Amino acid sequence: MAHCCIIGGGVVGLSIARELAGRGHTVRVLARHAREDAASWAAVGIFPPAPTYPGMTPNEALTAYSHGLHQGWSRELLDETGIDNGLRSCGGLHVAADDQGLAALREKALAWRAKNARSELLDASGLAEVEPALAGAVAAGRLVGGMLLPDEQQFRSPRHLRALEASCRRRGVVVTRGAEVTQIDVAGGEVKGVVARIDGTIDHVHADAYVLAAGAWSGPLAEVFGLSLDTRPIRGQIALLHLPRQPLTRIVNRGLDYLVPREEGRLLAGSTLEDVGFDATTTPDIIARLQRFAIDLLGDLAKGEPERTWAGLRPGTPDGVPFLGRPSGVSNAVVAAGHLRAGLHQSAGTAAIVADLVEGREPAINIAPFAPNRRPGPATSESSSGLLARARAEMGR
């Protein structure tokens, strides 16, 4: 079987490595960062419903394909490593602060039903009945109704990353952390090797097949393939609150903000969409805003200093569609980057597709719309620019 080199050690890179190793390939992962510094480690892990339906977009098809694999992956990872990644169908509640927001949720509920996903509209009293912790916000007039998605799931991304890496190592994958790939050598229509700086020394790595899955850092490395990949980093900040008790049973979303209940009274408040370059620090004003959002919904229960804060850099694309496939004219390389907020959700499907491409098989879904050398179409509501515009609009309310 082929020896494969994966450039990138986040959820996409590790998922690809695990899949390839499971198929009998020898794999080495060159990871720029420690596992805890990956964008996927920082992610909260919300899986919206992912139904299949006629006329679905290519991105929806990739998500649905991957969604169908995650339950099996979760069971296998638990069996292999003893680590439970926390994939659960807890349901998601999307709330509205005014009539305009409620009208928008009404349209979204109809759209979800048209896609064969369950959704239920709730008035203010129904909201308080479904999540009693929101009763105070309802009584104060801060919430007027909502939409329930019973099949929304949550996922413990740090646990999943630990399980993935443990599974990779059990399958013989060599994971090298702190490896900055500085050069990809291409000649005669194929990659001949890569140059990496590891702990201050230069290492030349050679393989039969190469996968570029370096997230926001993929763009400059892809230039050697003649590609112009705009995988700019989009920062997301998170605050972890430790409450006296856990008041919520479901994920609660208001616009782009959300609260995700964890164990032992912990609550994640997120997140932001910021085009600030490769800056993964948190800022006091944003953390304060996220905590105000939690207090707005839960009252005094959410007061107090956050237990922890962090930020991640998600790789965006101009049209909201990841780059996935072979670069033109390079026979032994595959690109898998630019998943933005869907990296965790799309990781299992991406891994299967990349492994199929390495083995010369036809992937389970049509990947032509993801071609790395495509000219990205107009910005969509899920593209980096579309989401940034929406975030600015919501911040300005």
mmCIF file of N, CA and C in Angstrom, residues 178-243:
data_model
loop_
_atom_site.group_PDB
_atom_site.id
_atom_site.type_symbol
_atom_site.label_atom_id
_atom_site.label_comp_id
_atom_site.label_asym_id
_atom_site.label_seq_id
_atom_site.Cartn_x
_atom_site.Cartn_y
_atom_site.Cartn_z
ATOM 1 N N GLY A 178 4.612 20.138 15.793
ATOM 2 C CA GLY A 178 5.627 21.181 15.680
ATOM 3 C C GLY A 178 6.386 21.103 14.365
ATOM 4 N N ALA A 179 5.729 20.562 13.336
ATOM 5 C CA ALA A 179 6.365 20.402 12.022
ATOM 6 C C ALA A 179 5.803 21.451 11.069
ATOM 7 N N GLU A 180 6.592 22.456 10.769
ATOM 8 C CA GLU A 180 6.173 23.512 9.849
ATOM 9 C C GLU A 180 6.675 23.181 8.442
ATOM 10 N N VAL A 181 5.765 22.861 7.553
ATOM 11 C CA VAL A 181 6.135 22.567 6.169
ATOM 12 C C VAL A 181 6.456 23.888 5.470
ATOM 13 N N THR A 182 7.679 24.003 5.005
ATOM 14 C CA THR A 182 8.131 25.241 4.370
ATOM 15 C C THR A 182 8.209 25.137 2.855
ATOM 16 N N GLN A 183 8.151 23.927 2.333
ATOM 17 C CA GLN A 183 8.321 23.773 0.879
ATOM 18 C C GLN A 183 7.710 22.456 0.420
ATOM 19 N N ILE A 184 7.033 22.501 -0.717
ATOM 20 C CA ILE A 184 6.553 21.291 -1.388
ATOM 21 C C ILE A 184 7.228 21.252 -2.747
ATOM 22 N N ASP A 185 7.979 20.204 -2.996
ATOM 23 C CA ASP A 185 8.737 20.088 -4.252
ATOM 24 C C ASP A 185 7.902 19.352 -5.293
ATOM 25 N N VAL A 186 7.635 20.018 -6.409
ATOM 26 C CA VAL A 186 6.851 19.436 -7.503
ATOM 27 C C VAL A 186 7.704 19.432 -8.763
ATOM 28 N N ALA A 187 7.754 18.285 -9.439
ATOM 29 C CA ALA A 187 8.480 18.166 -10.706
ATOM 30 C C ALA A 187 7.860 17.039 -11.518
ATOM 31 N N GLY A 188 7.780 17.235 -12.818
ATOM 32 C CA GLY A 188 7.266 16.179 -13.689
ATOM 33 C C GLY A 188 5.841 15.785 -13.392
ATOM 34 N N GLY A 189 5.030 16.713 -12.909
ATOM 35 C CA GLY A 189 3.618 16.430 -12.670
ATOM 36 C C GLY A 189 3.324 15.669 -11.402
ATOM 37 N N GLU A 190 4.278 15.645 -10.471
ATOM 38 C CA GLU A 190 4.016 14.989 -9.191
ATOM 39 C C GLU A 190 4.848 15.620 -8.077
ATOM 40 N N VAL A 191 4.384 15.411 -6.854
ATOM 41 C CA VAL A 191 5.136 15.884 -5.697
ATOM 42 C C VAL A 191 6.283 14.911 -5.437
ATOM 43 N N LYS A 192 7.477 15.470 -5.313
ATOM 44 C CA LYS A 192 8.654 14.639 -5.055
ATOM 45 C C LYS A 192 8.985 14.540 -3.562
ATOM 46 N N GLY A 193 8.510 15.509 -2.803
ATOM 47 C CA GLY A 193 8.792 15.504 -1.375
ATOM 48 C C GLY A 193 8.413 16.841 -0.765
ATOM 49 N N VAL A 194 8.464 16.898 0.566
ATOM 50 C CA VAL A 194 8.213 18.150 1.264
ATOM 51 C C VAL A 194 9.351 18.408 2.234
ATOM 52 N N VAL A 195 9.556 19.682 2.512
ATOM 53 C CA VAL A 195 10.581 20.093 3.461
ATOM 54 C C VAL A 195 9.875 20.651 4.686
ATOM 55 N N ALA A 196 10.242 20.157 5.865
ATOM 56 C CA ALA A 196 9.603 20.600 7.106
ATOM 57 C C ALA A 196 10.663 20.993 8.118
ATOM 58 N N ARG A 197 10.347 22.054 8.874
ATOM 59 C CA ARG A 197 11.205 22.460 9.984
ATOM 60 C C ARG A 197 10.622 21.867 11.249
ATOM 61 N N ILE A 198 11.377 20.968 11.888
ATOM 62 C CA ILE A 198 10.900 20.258 13.076
ATOM 63 C C ILE A 198 11.890 20.482 14.208
ATOM 64 N N ASP A 199 11.442 21.174 15.236
ATOM 65 C CA ASP A 199 12.306 21.456 16.391
ATOM 66 C C ASP A 199 13.635 22.080 15.965
ATOM 67 N N GLY A 200 13.556 23.004 15.010
ATOM 68 C CA GLY A 200 14.750 23.725 14.592
ATOM 69 C C GLY A 200 15.611 23.014 13.570
ATOM 70 N N THR A 201 15.266 21.798 13.211
ATOM 71 C CA THR A 201 16.031 21.065 12.202
ATOM 72 C C THR A 201 15.188 20.896 10.942
ATOM 73 N N ILE A 202 15.848 20.700 9.844
ATOM 74 C CA ILE A 202 15.174 20.526 8.553
ATOM 75 C C ILE A 202 15.038 19.047 8.241
ATOM 76 N N ASP A 203 13.833 18.634 7.891
ATOM 77 C CA ASP A 203 13.568 17.226 7.556
ATOM 78 C C ASP A 203 12.982 17.168 6.147
ATOM 79 N N HIS A 204 13.475 16.251 5.344
ATOM 80 C CA HIS A 204 12.948 16.021 3.994
ATOM 81 C C HIS A 204 12.084 14.760 4.045
ATOM 82 N N VAL A 205 10.817 14.925 3.737
ATOM 83 C CA VAL A 205 9.855 13.825 3.854
ATOM 84 C C VAL A 205 9.424 13.393 2.462
ATOM 85 N N HIS A 206 9.493 12.095 2.219
ATOM 86 C CA HIS A 206 9.121 11.555 0.912
ATOM 87 C C HIS A 206 8.006 10.521 1.080
ATOM 88 N N ALA A 207 7.091 10.493 0.140
ATOM 89 C CA ALA A 207 5.955 9.568 0.195
ATOM 90 C C ALA A 207 5.472 9.284 -1.219
ATOM 91 N N ASP A 208 4.519 8.375 -1.317
ATOM 92 C CA ASP A 208 3.897 8.090 -2.615
ATOM 93 C C ASP A 208 2.748 9.056 -2.899
ATOM 94 N N ALA A 209 2.048 9.474 -1.846
ATOM 95 C CA ALA A 209 0.892 10.361 -1.998
ATOM 96 C C ALA A 209 0.939 11.428 -0.911
ATOM 97 N N TYR A 210 0.423 12.609 -1.243
ATOM 98 C CA TYR A 210 0.464 13.742 -0.322
ATOM 99 C C TYR A 210 -0.922 14.373 -0.233
ATOM 100 N N VAL A 211 -1.289 14.782 0.971
ATOM 101 C CA VAL A 211 -2.577 15.445 1.190
ATOM 102 C C VAL A 211 -2.322 16.763 1.900
ATOM 103 N N LEU A 212 -2.794 17.850 1.311
ATOM 104 C CA LEU A 212 -2.690 19.166 1.922
ATOM 105 C C LEU A 212 -3.982 19.450 2.661
ATOM 106 N N ALA A 213 -3.926 19.426 3.989
ATOM 107 C CA ALA A 213 -5.095 19.645 4.841
ATOM 108 C C ALA A 213 -4.690 20.533 6.013
ATOM 109 N N ALA A 214 -4.082 21.668 5.685
ATOM 110 C CA ALA A 214 -3.490 22.535 6.700
ATOM 111 C C ALA A 214 -4.401 23.689 7.098
ATOM 112 N N GLY A 215 -5.692 23.564 6.863
ATOM 113 C CA GLY A 215 -6.632 24.579 7.303
ATOM 114 C C GLY A 215 -6.327 25.941 6.729
ATOM 115 N N ALA A 216 -6.329 26.967 7.585
ATOM 116 C CA ALA A 216 -6.112 28.331 7.129
ATOM 117 C C ALA A 216 -4.718 28.545 6.562
ATOM 118 N N TRP A 217 -3.781 27.652 6.865
ATOM 119 C CA TRP A 217 -2.413 27.760 6.368
ATOM 120 C C TRP A 217 -2.226 27.083 5.006
ATOM 121 N N SER A 218 -3.290 26.581 4.403
ATOM 122 C CA SER A 218 -3.175 25.823 3.157
ATOM 123 C C SER A 218 -2.892 26.698 1.950
ATOM 124 N N GLY A 219 -3.422 27.937 1.937
ATOM 125 C CA GLY A 219 -3.319 28.786 0.758
ATOM 126 C C GLY A 219 -1.910 28.976 0.233
ATOM 127 N N PRO A 220 -0.973 29.477 1.038
ATOM 128 C CA PRO A 220 0.395 29.674 0.534
ATOM 129 C C PRO A 220 1.061 28.378 0.082
ATOM 130 N N LEU A 221 0.813 27.287 0.784
ATOM 131 C CA LEU A 221 1.428 26.011 0.398
ATOM 132 C C LEU A 221 0.890 25.505 -0.932
ATOM 133 N N ALA A 222 -0.354 25.839 -1.259
ATOM 134 C CA ALA A 222 -0.977 25.344 -2.493
ATOM 135 C C ALA A 222 -0.504 26.084 -3.732
ATOM 136 N N GLU A 223 0.210 27.192 -3.547
ATOM 137 C CA GLU A 223 0.645 27.970 -4.709
ATOM 138 C C GLU A 223 1.561 27.166 -5.623
ATOM 139 N N VAL A 224 2.321 26.236 -5.047
ATOM 140 C CA VAL A 224 3.222 25.418 -5.854
ATOM 141 C C VAL A 224 2.445 24.543 -6.837
ATOM 142 N N PHE A 225 1.159 24.278 -6.543
ATOM 143 C CA PHE A 225 0.304 23.513 -7.446
ATOM 144 C C PHE A 225 -0.350 24.408 -8.496
ATOM 145 N N GLY A 226 -0.027 25.684 -8.495
ATOM 146 C CA GLY A 226 -0.677 26.613 -9.408
ATOM 147 C C GLY A 226 -2.061 27.010 -8.943
ATOM 148 N N LEU A 227 -2.332 26.853 -7.655
ATOM 149 C CA LEU A 227 -3.654 27.154 -7.103
ATOM 150 C C LEU A 227 -3.632 28.452 -6.315
ATOM 151 N N SER A 228 -4.750 29.120 -6.334
ATOM 152 C CA SER A 228 -4.943 30.317 -5.523
ATOM 153 C C SER A 228 -6.093 30.039 -4.566
ATOM 154 N N LEU A 229 -5.762 29.500 -3.405
ATOM 155 C CA LEU A 229 -6.770 29.118 -2.422
ATOM 156 C C LEU A 229 -6.889 30.209 -1.357
ATOM 157 N N ASP A 230 -8.048 30.826 -1.292
ATOM 158 C CA ASP A 230 -8.282 31.838 -0.275
ATOM 159 C C ASP A 230 -8.871 31.145 0.954
ATOM 160 N N THR A 231 -7.994 30.615 1.799
ATOM 161 C CA THR A 231 -8.419 29.933 3.033
ATOM 162 C C THR A 231 -8.132 30.838 4.229
ATOM 163 N N ARG A 232 -8.553 32.087 4.120
ATOM 164 C CA ARG A 232 -8.227 33.054 5.171
ATOM 165 C C ARG A 232 -8.790 32.631 6.519
ATOM 166 N N PRO A 233 -8.056 32.923 7.602
ATOM 167 C CA PRO A 233 -8.520 32.527 8.933
ATOM 168 C C PRO A 233 -9.648 33.437 9.426
ATOM 169 N N ILE A 234 -10.690 32.829 9.945
ATOM 170 C CA ILE A 234 -11.818 33.553 10.544
ATOM 171 C C ILE A 234 -11.856 33.199 12.025
ATOM 172 N N ARG A 235 -11.546 34.178 12.864
ATOM 173 C CA ARG A 235 -11.429 33.895 14.294
ATOM 174 C C ARG A 235 -12.798 33.730 14.955
ATOM 175 N N GLY A 236 -12.863 32.755 15.867
ATOM 176 C CA GLY A 236 -14.045 32.569 16.695
ATOM 177 C C GLY A 236 -13.640 32.495 18.146
ATOM 178 N N GLN A 237 -14.231 33.342 18.986
ATOM 179 C CA GLN A 237 -13.914 33.362 20.414
ATOM 180 C C GLN A 237 -15.001 32.654 21.221
ATOM 181 N N ILE A 238 -14.582 31.976 22.279
ATOM 182 C CA ILE A 238 -15.473 31.169 23.122
ATOM 183 C C ILE A 238 -15.217 31.497 24.589
ATOM 184 N N ALA A 239 -16.284 31.530 25.382
ATOM 185 C CA ALA A 239 -16.168 31.657 26.833
ATOM 186 C C ALA A 239 -16.789 30.434 27.488
ATOM 187 N N LEU A 240 -16.062 29.823 28.426
ATOM 188 C CA LEU A 240 -16.567 28.697 29.196
ATOM 189 C C LEU A 240 -17.006 29.218 30.558
ATOM 190 N N LEU A 241 -18.298 29.089 30.853
ATOM 191 C CA LEU A 241 -18.854 29.544 32.119
ATOM 192 C C LEU A 241 -19.110 28.333 33.017
ATOM 193 N N HIS A 242 -18.853 28.488 34.313
ATOM 194 C CA HIS A 242 -19.135 27.422 35.276
ATOM 195 C C HIS A 242 -20.256 27.905 36.175
ATOM 196 N N LEU A 243 -21.461 27.388 35.966
ATOM 197 C CA LEU A 243 -22.648 27.811 36.678
ATOM 198 C C LEU A 243 -22.876 26.937 37.907
#
